[in-house]
Amino acid sequence: MPHIKLEHTENIDINLIKSVFKQLSDILVENAGIKEENCKFKSIQILDIADDIRHFYHLEISLLKGRSKVIRKIIGQKSLETLKEIFSFSRRSNKHFSLEIREINPEDYFTTSKF
């Protein structure tokens, strides 16, 4: 825990995705006291058939309940800024960024991880 999922419509080089995930894990380590080795990442490219001239990037961060609203806001703001900064490489100017932080009840989360 946490689980970080990035959905995107643009074809992105794996090294750039790794860089994004590294920065996101740094944000979580610094602000939420999470161990980097506990972060689980997933990147999913979505085929957006609605419009070929725009791209979207949606980040979902799932955390166990217990972080304050202030901490969640800091994580959200810094993570969104990271997305916008890193994905500015494309010449397409019509990009949409979104982020959702989900809180998971510890009683509803099961794992074999020993971290």
Coordinates of C-alpha atoms in Angstrom, one line a residue:
M1 CA 0.0 0.0 0.0
P2 CA -0.4 2.6 -1.5
H3 CA -1.6 1.8 -5.0
I4 CA -0.9 4.4 -7.7
K5 CA -2.6 4.0 -11.0
L6 CA -2.0 6.3 -14.0
E7 CA -4.5 6.2 -16.9
H8 CA -3.4 8.1 -20.0
T9 CA -4.4 8.4 -23.7
E10 CA -0.9 9.4 -25.0
N11 CA 1.6 6.7 -25.9
I12 CA 4.3 7.3 -23.3
D13 CA 7.9 5.9 -23.1
I14 CA 8.3 3.5 -20.2
N15 CA 11.3 5.5 -18.8
L16 CA 9.1 8.6 -18.6
I17 CA 6.4 6.6 -16.7
K18 CA 9.1 5.2 -14.4
S19 CA 10.2 8.8 -13.7
V20 CA 6.7 9.9 -12.9
F21 CA 6.2 7.0 -10.5
K22 CA 9.5 7.7 -8.8
Q23 CA 8.5 11.3 -8.2
L24 CA 5.1 10.3 -7.0
S25 CA 6.6 7.8 -4.5
D26 CA 9.0 10.5 -3.3
I27 CA 5.9 12.7 -2.6
L28 CA 4.2 10.0 -0.6
V29 CA 7.4 9.1 1.3
E30 CA 8.0 12.8 2.2
N31 CA 4.4 13.7 3.1
A32 CA 2.7 10.5 4.3
G33 CA 5.4 8.5 5.9
I34 CA 5.1 5.7 3.4
K35 CA 7.9 3.3 2.7
E36 CA 8.9 3.5 -1.0
E37 CA 9.1 -0.3 -1.3
N38 CA 5.4 -0.5 -0.4
C39 CA 4.2 1.5 -3.4
K40 CA 2.5 -0.4 -6.1
F41 CA 2.3 1.2 -9.6
K42 CA 0.1 0.6 -12.6
S43 CA 0.1 2.5 -15.9
I44 CA -2.7 1.9 -18.4
Q45 CA -2.9 3.5 -21.8
I46 CA -6.5 4.2 -22.8
L47 CA -7.8 4.4 -26.4
D48 CA -9.7 7.7 -26.5
I49 CA -12.0 7.5 -29.5
A50 CA -13.8 10.7 -28.8
D51 CA -11.1 13.2 -29.9
D52 CA -7.6 12.6 -31.4
I53 CA -6.4 16.1 -30.7
R54 CA -6.5 16.0 -26.9
H55 CA -5.1 13.8 -24.2
F56 CA -6.0 13.0 -20.7
Y57 CA -4.0 11.8 -17.7
H58 CA -5.8 10.6 -14.7
L59 CA -4.0 9.6 -11.5
E60 CA -5.6 7.5 -8.8
I61 CA -3.8 7.2 -5.5
S62 CA -5.3 4.7 -3.0
L63 CA -4.2 5.0 0.6
L64 CA -5.2 3.3 3.8
K65 CA -7.4 5.7 5.9
G66 CA -5.7 7.8 8.5
R67 CA -4.0 10.7 6.7
S68 CA -5.4 14.1 7.5
K69 CA -7.2 16.2 5.0
V70 CA -4.2 18.6 4.9
I71 CA -1.8 15.8 4.1
R72 CA -4.1 14.4 1.4
K73 CA -4.4 17.9 -0.1
I74 CA -0.6 18.4 -0.2
I75 CA -0.2 15.0 -1.8
G76 CA -2.9 15.8 -4.4
Q77 CA -1.5 19.2 -5.3
K78 CA 2.1 18.1 -5.6
S79 CA 1.2 15.0 -7.6
L80 CA -1.0 17.0 -10.0
E81 CA 1.9 19.5 -10.5
T82 CA 4.2 16.6 -11.2
L83 CA 1.9 15.2 -13.9
K84 CA 1.6 18.6 -15.5
E85 CA 5.3 19.2 -15.4
I86 CA 6.4 15.9 -16.8
F87 CA 3.8 15.5 -19.5
S88 CA 4.4 18.9 -21.0
F89 CA 6.7 17.3 -23.6
S90 CA 4.0 16.8 -26.1
R91 CA 3.3 19.5 -28.7
R92 CA -0.4 19.0 -28.2
S93 CA -1.7 21.8 -26.0
N94 CA -5.2 20.4 -25.2
K95 CA -4.4 18.2 -22.2
H96 CA -6.6 17.3 -19.3
F97 CA -5.2 16.3 -15.9
S98 CA -7.1 14.8 -13.0
L99 CA -6.3 13.1 -9.7
E100 CA -8.3 11.2 -7.2
I101 CA -7.2 10.1 -3.7
R102 CA -9.1 7.2 -2.4
E103 CA -9.1 6.1 1.2
I104 CA -9.3 2.4 1.9
N105 CA -10.6 1.1 5.2
P106 CA -7.9 -1.1 6.7
E107 CA -10.5 -3.7 7.7
D108 CA -11.3 -4.1 3.9
Y109 CA -7.7 -4.4 2.7
F110 CA -5.9 -7.8 2.6
T111 CA -2.4 -8.5 1.5
T112 CA 0.4 -11.0 1.8
S113 CA 3.0 -8.2 1.9
K114 CA 5.3 -8.3 4.9
F115 CA 6.7 -4.7 4.4

